[in-house]
Amino acid sequence: MRHGVDSDVFGKTAHSPSFFELARKMGDGAQHMVDFCIPCNPYFPTPQMFASLADNLEGILKFYPSSTDAIAGQLARTLRLNPATIAMSNGSTEIITWIDHLWIKESVAIPIPTFGRWTDQPMETGKRVDMFPLQESEGFELNIDAYLKFIRARGSKVAVLCNPNNPDGGYLPRREIIRFMDELADLDLVIIDESFIDFVEVERNPSVVSEAMIRPNVVVLKSLGKNFGLHGVRFGYLVANPALAKRMATTLPKWNLNSLAEAFVFMLGDHLDEYGESLVKLSMDRYRMGMELSRLPELQVYPSQANFLLVKLAPDVDGVELRDYLLHKQQVFIRECGNKLGMSGQFVRLVVRPEADVDRLVSGIRSFGNSRWEMERPSLVS
């Protein structure tokens, strides 16, 4: 098939294949692919920012970047944070890896389903991973008191909490996260993953970074790629008290940030208004997209405060079948959740995108339903 993709490309990892891997497989079809899989901000950076980066691309790629301290210092000034509380990394997964090596010595508690590296990384290094299952019957909502009771019963030494959570977009109020940190002041470490916190609209200042900086055992993880729509640059950062932040910063490799990341960090301060506008647009898209998907009787859409929506398919619909159909027939790429711990192939995660892209997704889902109905309809010709 001209635009076909072998399904085994999805079996190589617990995560989805990259856009580039799919594009190479799809050939000409990749030019028209719409990505509902990778959580990205479609409105930021702006076209003008990309043009500026393009104009300076030769210099950006030819020369060494500045020191990580210089880049982190600029980010701290832009975000109005104390630079002593920041450690920057080549993607949030680099920090997750080093958190595991530095601070997870015996065991870690993690609600599931959640971002896969929080379970996979410590299991790969032989740690005990205490998985707290979020219940579908409760909309995958995390009950803080039940999770705290689980952590104490298991004797976990480290606890992780993602807010909002991936893949369901569930959000807990800031006061609940602070209570969670206070209740676990005796643990080796408490990790709050705020990779999607900027997309929250139900609370004005949802982040707990200011609280983490004054606690001896709390780190907050941030992912600039997810917020700013630049996954390919690979940059994230940790916020913690100066002692924890310094230990992470001195452990990370020298020059672990590239020149493209540096160029973006230094231009970010001039474009914070555009970034704020992008979040407003995305919030409106999330509402519209949820409404459109909810009109399809075969879908159950979960409320979300992230830049994606978790969707449950009808009992007779297989997520892999829908994913492959949309990719092969419509050049629409979605995230099927069958390989996520705590989920099944009856769930898919759909990234929030502009209205025209959502129309294409909805049309593809309807076409998939019609094709299945045609296949199952009894023939009237004997």
mmCIF file of C-alpha atoms in Angstrom:
data_model
loop_
_atom_site.group_PDB
_atom_site.id
_atom_site.type_symbol
_atom_site.label_atom_id
_atom_site.label_comp_id
_atom_site.label_asym_id
_atom_site.label_seq_id
_atom_site.Cartn_x
_atom_site.Cartn_y
_atom_site.Cartn_z
ATOM 1 C CA MET A 1 0.000 0.000 0.000
ATOM 2 C CA ARG A 2 1.374 3.430 -0.998
ATOM 3 C CA HIS A 3 0.733 5.109 2.335
ATOM 4 C CA GLY A 4 0.649 1.987 4.470
ATOM 5 C CA VAL A 5 2.607 1.432 7.663
ATOM 6 C CA ASP A 6 3.456 -1.986 9.056
ATOM 7 C CA SER A 7 1.770 -2.373 12.438
ATOM 8 C CA ASP A 8 4.937 -3.858 13.957
ATOM 9 C CA VAL A 9 6.404 -0.344 14.118
ATOM 10 C CA PHE A 10 4.144 0.128 17.145
ATOM 11 C CA GLY A 11 5.435 -2.993 18.916
ATOM 12 C CA LYS A 12 9.049 -1.913 19.267
ATOM 13 C CA THR A 13 8.527 0.187 22.397
ATOM 14 C CA ALA A 14 6.062 0.857 25.195
ATOM 15 C CA HIS A 15 5.753 4.344 23.727
ATOM 16 C CA SER A 16 4.492 5.441 20.336
ATOM 17 C CA PRO A 17 6.879 5.553 17.375
ATOM 18 C CA SER A 18 8.272 8.960 16.535
ATOM 19 C CA PHE A 19 6.758 11.233 13.926
ATOM 20 C CA PHE A 20 9.930 10.812 11.853
ATOM 21 C CA GLU A 21 9.831 7.019 11.978
ATOM 22 C CA LEU A 22 6.241 7.040 10.776
ATOM 23 C CA ALA A 23 7.017 9.650 8.137
ATOM 24 C CA ARG A 24 9.802 7.499 6.689
ATOM 25 C CA LYS A 25 7.452 4.518 6.550
ATOM 26 C CA MET A 26 4.615 6.496 4.993
ATOM 27 C CA GLY A 27 6.592 8.242 2.278
ATOM 28 C CA ASP A 28 4.481 10.809 0.421
ATOM 29 C CA GLY A 29 1.557 10.197 2.798
ATOM 30 C CA ALA A 30 3.466 11.846 5.645
ATOM 31 C CA GLN A 31 3.000 15.244 4.016
ATOM 32 C CA HIS A 32 -0.674 15.113 4.947
ATOM 33 C CA MET A 33 -0.403 13.393 8.350
ATOM 34 C CA VAL A 34 -2.131 15.084 11.291
ATOM 35 C CA ASP A 35 -0.572 14.188 14.653
ATOM 36 C CA PHE A 36 -3.084 13.608 17.458
ATOM 37 C CA CYS A 37 -0.563 11.420 19.296
ATOM 38 C CA ILE A 38 2.322 13.560 20.575
ATOM 39 C CA PRO A 39 1.177 16.207 23.126
ATOM 40 C CA CYS A 40 2.242 19.464 21.523
ATOM 41 C CA ASN A 41 1.207 23.119 21.566
ATOM 42 C CA PRO A 42 0.074 23.900 17.971
ATOM 43 C CA TYR A 43 0.180 27.671 18.527
ATOM 44 C CA PHE A 44 3.663 28.089 19.935
ATOM 45 C CA PRO A 45 6.313 28.931 18.936
ATOM 46 C CA THR A 46 4.771 31.410 16.521
ATOM 47 C CA PRO A 47 5.673 31.438 12.799
ATOM 48 C CA GLN A 48 7.711 34.576 13.440
ATOM 49 C CA MET A 49 9.745 32.789 16.113
ATOM 50 C CA PHE A 50 10.421 29.857 13.803
ATOM 51 C CA ALA A 51 11.478 32.311 11.077
ATOM 52 C CA SER A 52 13.914 33.952 13.485
ATOM 53 C CA LEU A 53 15.397 30.587 14.438
ATOM 54 C CA ALA A 54 15.675 29.642 10.755
ATOM 55 C CA ASP A 55 17.485 32.869 9.924
ATOM 56 C CA ASN A 56 20.106 32.048 12.554
ATOM 57 C CA LEU A 57 20.208 28.279 12.029
ATOM 58 C CA GLU A 58 23.716 28.098 10.575
ATOM 59 C CA GLY A 59 25.270 29.858 13.553
ATOM 60 C CA ILE A 60 23.114 27.924 16.020
ATOM 61 C CA LEU A 61 24.277 24.580 14.628
ATOM 62 C CA LYS A 62 27.944 25.424 13.957
ATOM 63 C CA PHE A 63 28.992 26.623 17.408
ATOM 64 C CA TYR A 64 29.082 25.115 20.864
ATOM 65 C CA PRO A 65 26.306 26.154 23.249
ATOM 66 C CA SER A 66 26.978 28.141 26.394
ATOM 67 C CA SER A 67 27.327 26.391 29.722
ATOM 68 C CA THR A 68 24.250 24.856 31.254
ATOM 69 C CA ASP A 69 24.553 27.351 34.125
ATOM 70 C CA ALA A 70 24.249 30.271 31.700
ATOM 71 C CA ILE A 71 21.195 28.774 29.974
ATOM 72 C CA ALA A 72 19.548 27.851 33.268
ATOM 73 C CA GLY A 73 20.231 31.343 34.586
ATOM 74 C CA GLN A 74 18.460 32.904 31.630
ATOM 75 C CA LEU A 75 15.483 30.561 32.044
ATOM 76 C CA ALA A 76 15.321 31.460 35.740
ATOM 77 C CA ARG A 77 15.232 35.173 34.909
ATOM 78 C CA THR A 78 12.491 34.650 32.338
ATOM 79 C CA LEU A 79 10.366 32.536 34.693
ATOM 80 C CA ARG A 80 11.245 34.637 37.763
ATOM 81 C CA LEU A 81 12.772 31.753 39.669
ATOM 82 C CA ASN A 82 15.884 31.554 41.830
ATOM 83 C CA PRO A 83 18.579 30.054 39.546
ATOM 84 C CA ALA A 84 19.915 28.048 42.497
ATOM 85 C CA THR A 85 16.665 26.044 42.498
ATOM 86 C CA ILE A 86 16.852 24.918 38.842
ATOM 87 C CA ALA A 87 18.586 22.023 37.094
ATOM 88 C CA MET A 88 18.112 21.901 33.307
ATOM 89 C CA SER A 89 18.235 18.715 31.276
ATOM 90 C CA ASN A 90 18.152 17.295 27.780
ATOM 91 C CA GLY A 91 14.458 16.414 28.076
ATOM 92 C CA SER A 92 12.479 15.525 31.180
ATOM 93 C CA THR A 93 13.309 11.843 30.679
ATOM 94 C CA GLU A 94 16.972 12.620 31.392
ATOM 95 C CA ILE A 95 15.950 14.006 34.772
ATOM 96 C CA ILE A 96 13.715 10.985 35.431
ATOM 97 C CA THR A 97 16.684 8.724 34.725
ATOM 98 C CA TRP A 98 18.948 10.596 37.134
ATOM 99 C CA ILE A 99 16.257 10.878 39.794
ATOM 100 C CA ASP A 100 16.134 7.093 39.703
ATOM 101 C CA HIS A 101 19.916 6.762 40.023
ATOM 102 C CA LEU A 102 20.350 9.441 42.679
ATOM 103 C CA TRP A 103 17.350 9.177 44.955
ATOM 104 C CA ILE A 104 15.314 6.017 44.359
ATOM 105 C CA LYS A 105 17.234 3.471 46.366
ATOM 106 C CA GLU A 106 14.640 0.835 47.248
ATOM 107 C CA SER A 107 11.056 1.533 46.207
ATOM 108 C CA VAL A 108 8.796 4.087 44.564
ATOM 109 C CA ALA A 109 5.020 4.503 44.621
ATOM 110 C CA ILE A 110 3.309 5.527 41.389
ATOM 111 C CA PRO A 111 -0.360 5.794 40.405
ATOM 112 C CA ILE A 112 -1.173 4.024 37.143
ATOM 113 C CA PRO A 113 -1.922 4.688 34.386
ATOM 114 C CA THR A 114 0.617 7.490 34.035
ATOM 115 C CA PHE A 115 3.648 8.501 31.967
ATOM 116 C CA GLY A 116 5.483 5.253 31.247
ATOM 117 C CA ARG A 117 8.991 6.335 32.190
ATOM 118 C CA TRP A 118 7.958 6.709 35.832
ATOM 119 C CA THR A 119 7.315 2.962 35.992
ATOM 120 C CA ASP A 120 9.756 1.690 33.362
ATOM 121 C CA GLN A 121 12.907 3.503 34.526
ATOM 122 C CA PRO A 122 12.989 2.243 38.146
ATOM 123 C CA MET A 123 11.953 -1.253 37.056
ATOM 124 C CA GLU A 124 14.879 -1.313 34.613
ATOM 125 C CA THR A 125 17.278 -0.666 37.510
ATOM 126 C CA GLY A 126 15.721 -3.295 39.791
ATOM 127 C CA LYS A 127 13.745 -1.054 42.144
ATOM 128 C CA ARG A 128 10.404 -2.104 43.637
ATOM 129 C CA VAL A 129 7.636 -0.167 41.937
ATOM 130 C CA ASP A 130 4.480 0.078 44.052
ATOM 131 C CA MET A 131 1.688 0.728 41.559
ATOM 132 C CA PHE A 132 -1.486 2.360 42.818
ATOM 133 C CA PRO A 133 -4.258 1.591 40.293
ATOM 134 C CA LEU A 134 -6.588 4.434 39.364
ATOM 135 C CA GLN A 135 -10.103 3.101 38.881
ATOM 136 C CA GLU A 136 -12.000 3.436 35.628
ATOM 137 C CA SER A 137 -15.248 3.400 37.636
ATOM 138 C CA GLU A 138 -14.037 6.618 39.324
ATOM 139 C CA GLY A 139 -12.987 8.295 36.070
ATOM 140 C CA PHE A 140 -9.312 7.583 36.852
ATOM 141 C CA GLU A 141 -9.479 10.289 39.513
ATOM 142 C CA LEU A 142 -6.706 10.135 42.090
ATOM 143 C CA ASN A 143 -7.926 10.048 45.690
ATOM 144 C CA ILE A 144 -5.107 11.593 47.712
ATOM 145 C CA ASP A 145 -6.083 9.960 50.995
ATOM 146 C CA ALA A 146 -6.308 6.501 49.430
ATOM 147 C CA TYR A 147 -2.935 7.018 47.742
ATOM 148 C CA LEU A 148 -1.344 8.153 51.015
ATOM 149 C CA LYS A 149 -2.734 5.089 52.783
ATOM 150 C CA PHE A 150 -1.311 2.880 50.011
ATOM 151 C CA ILE A 151 2.134 4.490 50.305
ATOM 152 C CA ARG A 152 2.204 3.874 54.067
ATOM 153 C CA ALA A 153 0.943 0.310 53.732
ATOM 154 C CA ARG A 154 3.594 -0.532 51.145
ATOM 155 C CA GLY A 155 6.371 1.308 52.952
ATOM 156 C CA SER A 156 7.392 3.156 49.783
ATOM 157 C CA LYS A 157 10.464 5.337 50.142
ATOM 158 C CA VAL A 158 9.715 7.648 47.195
ATOM 159 C CA ALA A 159 6.354 8.829 45.839
ATOM 160 C CA VAL A 160 5.451 10.224 42.414
ATOM 161 C CA LEU A 161 2.381 12.278 41.490
ATOM 162 C CA CYS A 162 1.726 13.663 37.994
ATOM 163 C CA ASN A 163 -0.537 16.713 37.891
ATOM 164 C CA PRO A 164 -2.244 16.839 35.436
ATOM 165 C CA ASN A 165 -1.897 13.139 34.834
ATOM 166 C CA ASN A 166 -1.053 11.497 31.522
ATOM 167 C CA PRO A 167 -3.039 9.981 29.755
ATOM 168 C CA ASP A 168 -6.314 11.107 31.356
ATOM 169 C CA GLY A 169 -5.595 14.787 32.025
ATOM 170 C CA GLY A 170 -6.934 14.542 35.575
ATOM 171 C CA TYR A 171 -6.034 17.515 37.780
ATOM 172 C CA LEU A 172 -5.847 17.928 41.548
ATOM 173 C CA PRO A 173 -6.129 21.376 43.203
ATOM 174 C CA ARG A 174 -2.919 22.970 44.416
ATOM 175 C CA ARG A 175 -3.995 22.725 48.043
ATOM 176 C CA GLU A 176 -4.281 18.923 47.703
ATOM 177 C CA ILE A 177 -0.773 18.650 46.264
ATOM 178 C CA ILE A 178 0.611 20.720 49.129
ATOM 179 C CA ARG A 179 -1.198 18.504 51.626
ATOM 180 C CA PHE A 180 0.266 15.459 49.863
ATOM 181 C CA MET A 181 3.798 16.855 50.184
ATOM 182 C CA ASP A 182 3.297 17.734 53.854
ATOM 183 C CA GLU A 183 1.972 14.272 54.702
ATOM 184 C CA LEU A 184 5.089 12.681 53.177
ATOM 185 C CA ALA A 185 7.748 14.938 54.676
ATOM 186 C CA ASP A 186 9.546 11.855 56.031
ATOM 187 C CA LEU A 187 10.010 10.113 52.667
ATOM 188 C CA ASP A 188 13.317 10.056 50.811
ATOM 189 C CA LEU A 189 11.746 12.050 47.995
ATOM 190 C CA VAL A 190 8.393 13.311 46.749
ATOM 191 C CA ILE A 191 8.195 14.012 43.003
ATOM 192 C CA ILE A 192 5.525 16.227 41.475
ATOM 193 C CA ASP A 193 5.535 15.989 37.681
ATOM 194 C CA GLU A 194 4.034 19.221 36.332
ATOM 195 C CA SER A 195 4.836 18.608 32.669
ATOM 196 C CA PHE A 196 1.322 19.705 31.634
ATOM 197 C CA ILE A 197 0.554 22.238 34.377
ATOM 198 C CA ASP A 198 0.550 25.266 32.064
ATOM 199 C CA PHE A 199 -2.580 23.967 30.312
ATOM 200 C CA VAL A 200 -4.670 24.067 33.514
ATOM 201 C CA GLU A 201 -7.449 26.678 33.441
ATOM 202 C CA VAL A 202 -9.562 25.816 36.510
ATOM 203 C CA GLU A 203 -7.020 27.346 38.920
ATOM 204 C CA ARG A 204 -5.102 30.587 38.458
ATOM 205 C CA ASN A 205 -1.724 29.525 39.889
ATOM 206 C CA PRO A 206 -1.725 25.720 39.914
ATOM 207 C CA SER A 207 2.027 25.057 40.193
ATOM 208 C CA VAL A 208 3.636 24.123 43.519
ATOM 209 C CA VAL A 209 7.190 25.166 42.597
ATOM 210 C CA SER A 210 7.261 27.866 45.272
ATOM 211 C CA GLU A 211 6.361 25.253 47.899
ATOM 212 C CA ALA A 212 8.866 22.719 46.600
ATOM 213 C CA MET A 213 11.760 25.170 46.901
ATOM 214 C CA ILE A 214 11.357 25.393 50.701
ATOM 215 C CA ARG A 215 10.928 21.676 51.367
ATOM 216 C CA PRO A 216 13.851 19.289 51.971
ATOM 217 C CA ASN A 217 12.511 16.304 50.022
ATOM 218 C CA VAL A 218 10.393 17.625 47.109
ATOM 219 C CA VAL A 219 11.267 18.073 43.442
ATOM 220 C CA VAL A 220 8.995 19.418 40.710
ATOM 221 C CA LEU A 221 9.549 18.324 37.127
ATOM 222 C CA LYS A 222 8.821 20.577 34.143
ATOM 223 C CA SER A 223 8.866 19.783 30.430
ATOM 224 C CA LEU A 224 9.482 22.735 28.137
ATOM 225 C CA GLY A 225 8.934 20.618 25.039
ATOM 226 C CA LYS A 226 5.360 19.776 25.995
ATOM 227 C CA ASN A 227 4.480 23.343 26.998
ATOM 228 C CA PHE A 228 6.170 25.167 24.161
ATOM 229 C CA GLY A 229 5.582 22.683 21.344
ATOM 230 C CA LEU A 230 9.259 21.844 20.788
ATOM 231 C CA HIS A 231 9.674 18.140 21.548
ATOM 232 C CA GLY A 232 12.517 17.879 19.070
ATOM 233 C CA VAL A 233 14.717 20.327 20.990
ATOM 234 C CA ARG A 234 14.653 18.086 24.099
ATOM 235 C CA PHE A 235 14.728 20.272 27.172
ATOM 236 C CA GLY A 236 13.163 20.191 30.599
ATOM 237 C CA TYR A 237 14.051 21.240 34.099
ATOM 238 C CA LEU A 238 13.719 20.411 37.768
ATOM 239 C CA VAL A 239 12.835 22.830 40.574
ATOM 240 C CA ALA A 240 13.771 22.000 44.160
ATOM 241 C CA ASN A 241 15.536 23.444 47.194
ATOM 242 C CA PRO A 242 19.080 24.602 46.338
ATOM 243 C CA ALA A 243 20.765 21.512 47.807
ATOM 244 C CA LEU A 244 18.694 19.052 45.758
ATOM 245 C CA ALA A 245 18.874 21.204 42.629
ATOM 246 C CA LYS A 246 22.663 21.523 42.922
ATOM 247 C CA ARG A 247 23.087 17.791 43.334
ATOM 248 C CA MET A 248 21.107 17.159 40.175
ATOM 249 C CA ALA A 249 22.851 19.946 38.248
ATOM 250 C CA THR A 250 26.325 18.671 39.163
ATOM 251 C CA THR A 251 25.366 15.099 38.268
ATOM 252 C CA LEU A 252 24.014 15.864 34.805
ATOM 253 C CA PRO A 253 26.555 15.717 31.956
ATOM 254 C CA LYS A 254 28.402 18.891 30.976
ATOM 255 C CA TRP A 255 26.975 20.597 27.883
ATOM 256 C CA ASN A 256 23.872 18.429 27.992
ATOM 257 C CA LEU A 257 21.864 21.251 26.385
ATOM 258 C CA ASN A 258 22.233 22.031 22.689
ATOM 259 C CA SER A 259 22.521 25.398 20.961
ATOM 260 C CA LEU A 260 18.982 25.282 19.604
ATOM 261 C CA ALA A 261 17.654 24.944 23.154
ATOM 262 C CA GLU A 262 19.845 27.882 24.187
ATOM 263 C CA ALA A 263 18.607 30.045 21.319
ATOM 264 C CA PHE A 264 15.005 29.366 22.240
ATOM 265 C CA VAL A 265 15.498 30.003 25.959
ATOM 266 C CA PHE A 266 17.100 33.366 25.227
ATOM 267 C CA MET A 267 14.271 34.441 22.888
ATOM 268 C CA LEU A 268 11.474 33.184 25.160
ATOM 269 C CA GLY A 269 11.341 36.249 27.393
ATOM 270 C CA ASP A 270 10.293 38.425 24.463
ATOM 271 C CA HIS A 271 7.369 36.157 23.592
ATOM 272 C CA LEU A 272 5.634 35.341 26.872
ATOM 273 C CA ASP A 273 2.511 37.244 25.804
ATOM 274 C CA GLU A 274 2.218 35.087 22.681
ATOM 275 C CA TYR A 275 2.706 32.012 24.846
ATOM 276 C CA GLY A 276 -0.149 33.088 27.112
ATOM 277 C CA GLU A 277 -2.340 33.645 24.065
ATOM 278 C CA SER A 278 -1.509 30.145 22.819
ATOM 279 C CA LEU A 279 -2.760 28.646 26.085
ATOM 280 C CA VAL A 280 -6.067 30.521 25.770
ATOM 281 C CA LYS A 281 -6.519 29.260 22.208
ATOM 282 C CA LEU A 282 -5.704 25.718 23.258
ATOM 283 C CA SER A 283 -8.199 25.865 26.123
ATOM 284 C CA MET A 284 -10.926 26.880 23.678
ATOM 285 C CA ASP A 285 -9.895 24.085 21.313
ATOM 286 C CA ARG A 286 -10.033 21.578 24.176
ATOM 287 C CA TYR A 287 -13.610 22.555 24.944
ATOM 288 C CA ARG A 288 -14.703 22.419 21.296
ATOM 289 C CA MET A 289 -12.910 19.146 20.657
ATOM 290 C CA GLY A 290 -14.466 17.522 23.716
ATOM 291 C CA MET A 291 -17.907 18.603 22.585
ATOM 292 C CA GLU A 292 -17.395 17.290 19.043
ATOM 293 C CA LEU A 293 -16.107 13.919 20.215
ATOM 294 C CA SER A 294 -18.899 13.596 22.788
ATOM 295 C CA ARG A 295 -21.425 13.792 19.955
ATOM 296 C CA LEU A 296 -20.171 10.444 18.667
ATOM 297 C CA PRO A 297 -22.258 7.819 20.510
ATOM 298 C CA GLU A 298 -19.463 5.234 20.403
ATOM 299 C CA LEU A 299 -17.078 7.436 22.423
ATOM 300 C CA GLN A 300 -16.826 8.350 26.104
ATOM 301 C CA VAL A 301 -14.717 11.477 26.633
ATOM 302 C CA TYR A 302 -13.060 12.107 30.006
ATOM 303 C CA PRO A 303 -12.639 15.645 31.376
ATOM 304 C CA SER A 304 -9.092 16.957 31.063
ATOM 305 C CA GLN A 305 -6.964 19.891 32.155
ATOM 306 C CA ALA A 306 -4.074 18.912 29.881
ATOM 307 C CA ASN A 307 -3.600 19.353 26.141
ATOM 308 C CA PHE A 308 -5.079 15.951 25.362
ATOM 309 C CA LEU A 309 -8.306 14.015 25.942
ATOM 310 C CA LEU A 310 -8.684 10.414 27.052
ATOM 311 C CA VAL A 311 -11.414 8.613 25.116
ATOM 312 C CA LYS A 312 -12.988 5.219 25.765
ATOM 313 C CA LEU A 313 -14.211 3.335 22.725
ATOM 314 C CA ALA A 314 -17.346 1.230 22.444
ATOM 315 C CA PRO A 315 -16.980 -2.353 23.766
ATOM 316 C CA ASP A 316 -16.822 -3.836 20.268
ATOM 317 C CA VAL A 317 -14.206 -1.371 18.995
ATOM 318 C CA ASP A 318 -10.513 -2.222 19.219
ATOM 319 C CA GLY A 319 -8.128 0.705 19.652
ATOM 320 C CA VAL A 320 -5.414 -0.863 17.485
ATOM 321 C CA GLU A 321 -7.911 -1.395 14.676
ATOM 322 C CA LEU A 322 -9.057 2.244 14.898
ATOM 323 C CA ARG A 323 -5.469 3.548 15.101
ATOM 324 C CA ASP A 324 -4.376 1.591 12.035
ATOM 325 C CA TYR A 325 -7.460 2.569 10.054
ATOM 326 C CA LEU A 326 -7.040 6.273 10.785
ATOM 327 C CA LEU A 327 -3.344 6.171 9.959
ATOM 328 C CA HIS A 328 -3.643 4.137 6.749
ATOM 329 C CA LYS A 329 -6.851 5.609 5.372
ATOM 330 C CA GLN A 330 -6.927 9.156 6.775
ATOM 331 C CA GLN A 331 -3.262 9.901 7.616
ATOM 332 C CA VAL A 332 -4.381 10.688 11.185
ATOM 333 C CA PHE A 333 -2.052 9.508 13.978
ATOM 334 C CA ILE A 334 -3.567 8.734 17.405
ATOM 335 C CA ARG A 335 -2.270 7.192 20.651
ATOM 336 C CA GLU A 336 -3.761 3.781 21.414
ATOM 337 C CA CYS A 337 -3.292 3.054 25.140
ATOM 338 C CA GLY A 338 -3.200 -0.743 25.230
ATOM 339 C CA ASN A 339 0.488 -0.794 26.202
ATOM 340 C CA LYS A 340 -0.004 1.590 29.133
ATOM 341 C CA LEU A 341 0.000 -0.060 32.553
ATOM 342 C CA GLY A 342 -3.480 0.200 34.053
ATOM 343 C CA MET A 343 -5.231 0.623 30.696
ATOM 344 C CA SER A 344 -6.496 -1.458 27.795
ATOM 345 C CA GLY A 345 -6.768 -1.125 24.031
ATOM 346 C CA GLN A 346 -10.285 0.211 24.503
ATOM 347 C CA PHE A 347 -8.777 3.614 25.328
ATOM 348 C CA VAL A 348 -7.114 6.173 23.068
ATOM 349 C CA ARG A 349 -5.490 9.504 23.910
ATOM 350 C CA LEU A 350 -6.152 12.361 21.516
ATOM 351 C CA VAL A 351 -4.071 15.538 21.551
ATOM 352 C CA VAL A 352 -6.006 18.800 21.434
ATOM 353 C CA ARG A 353 -5.731 20.365 17.983
ATOM 354 C CA PRO A 354 -7.365 23.195 16.002
ATOM 355 C CA GLU A 355 -10.921 22.878 14.690
ATOM 356 C CA ALA A 356 -10.045 21.896 11.115
ATOM 357 C CA ASP A 357 -7.881 18.996 12.322
ATOM 358 C CA VAL A 358 -10.612 17.850 14.713
ATOM 359 C CA ASP A 359 -13.106 17.825 11.825
ATOM 360 C CA ARG A 360 -10.759 15.480 9.975
ATOM 361 C CA LEU A 361 -10.427 13.228 13.034
ATOM 362 C CA VAL A 362 -14.190 13.060 13.593
ATOM 363 C CA SER A 363 -14.761 12.346 9.898
ATOM 364 C CA GLY A 364 -12.217 9.534 10.076
ATOM 365 C CA ILE A 365 -13.854 7.979 13.140
ATOM 366 C CA ARG A 366 -17.249 8.123 11.432
ATOM 367 C CA SER A 367 -15.779 6.570 8.299
ATOM 368 C CA PHE A 368 -14.253 3.802 10.431
ATOM 369 C CA GLY A 369 -17.645 3.088 12.004
ATOM 370 C CA ASN A 370 -19.346 3.023 8.618
ATOM 371 C CA SER A 371 -16.735 0.655 7.187
ATOM 372 C CA ARG A 372 -17.217 -1.771 10.083
ATOM 373 C CA TRP A 373 -20.991 -1.568 9.702
ATOM 374 C CA GLU A 374 -20.710 -2.345 5.978
ATOM 375 C CA MET A 375 -18.486 -5.336 6.691
ATOM 376 C CA GLU A 376 -20.862 -6.716 9.336
ATOM 377 C CA ARG A 377 -24.128 -6.053 7.435
ATOM 378 C CA PRO A 378 -25.659 -9.307 6.101
ATOM 379 C CA SER A 379 -25.630 -9.562 2.337
ATOM 380 C CA LEU A 380 -29.048 -9.205 0.644
ATOM 381 C CA VAL A 381 -27.873 -11.264 -2.337
ATOM 382 C CA SER A 382 -28.172 -15.021 -1.943
#
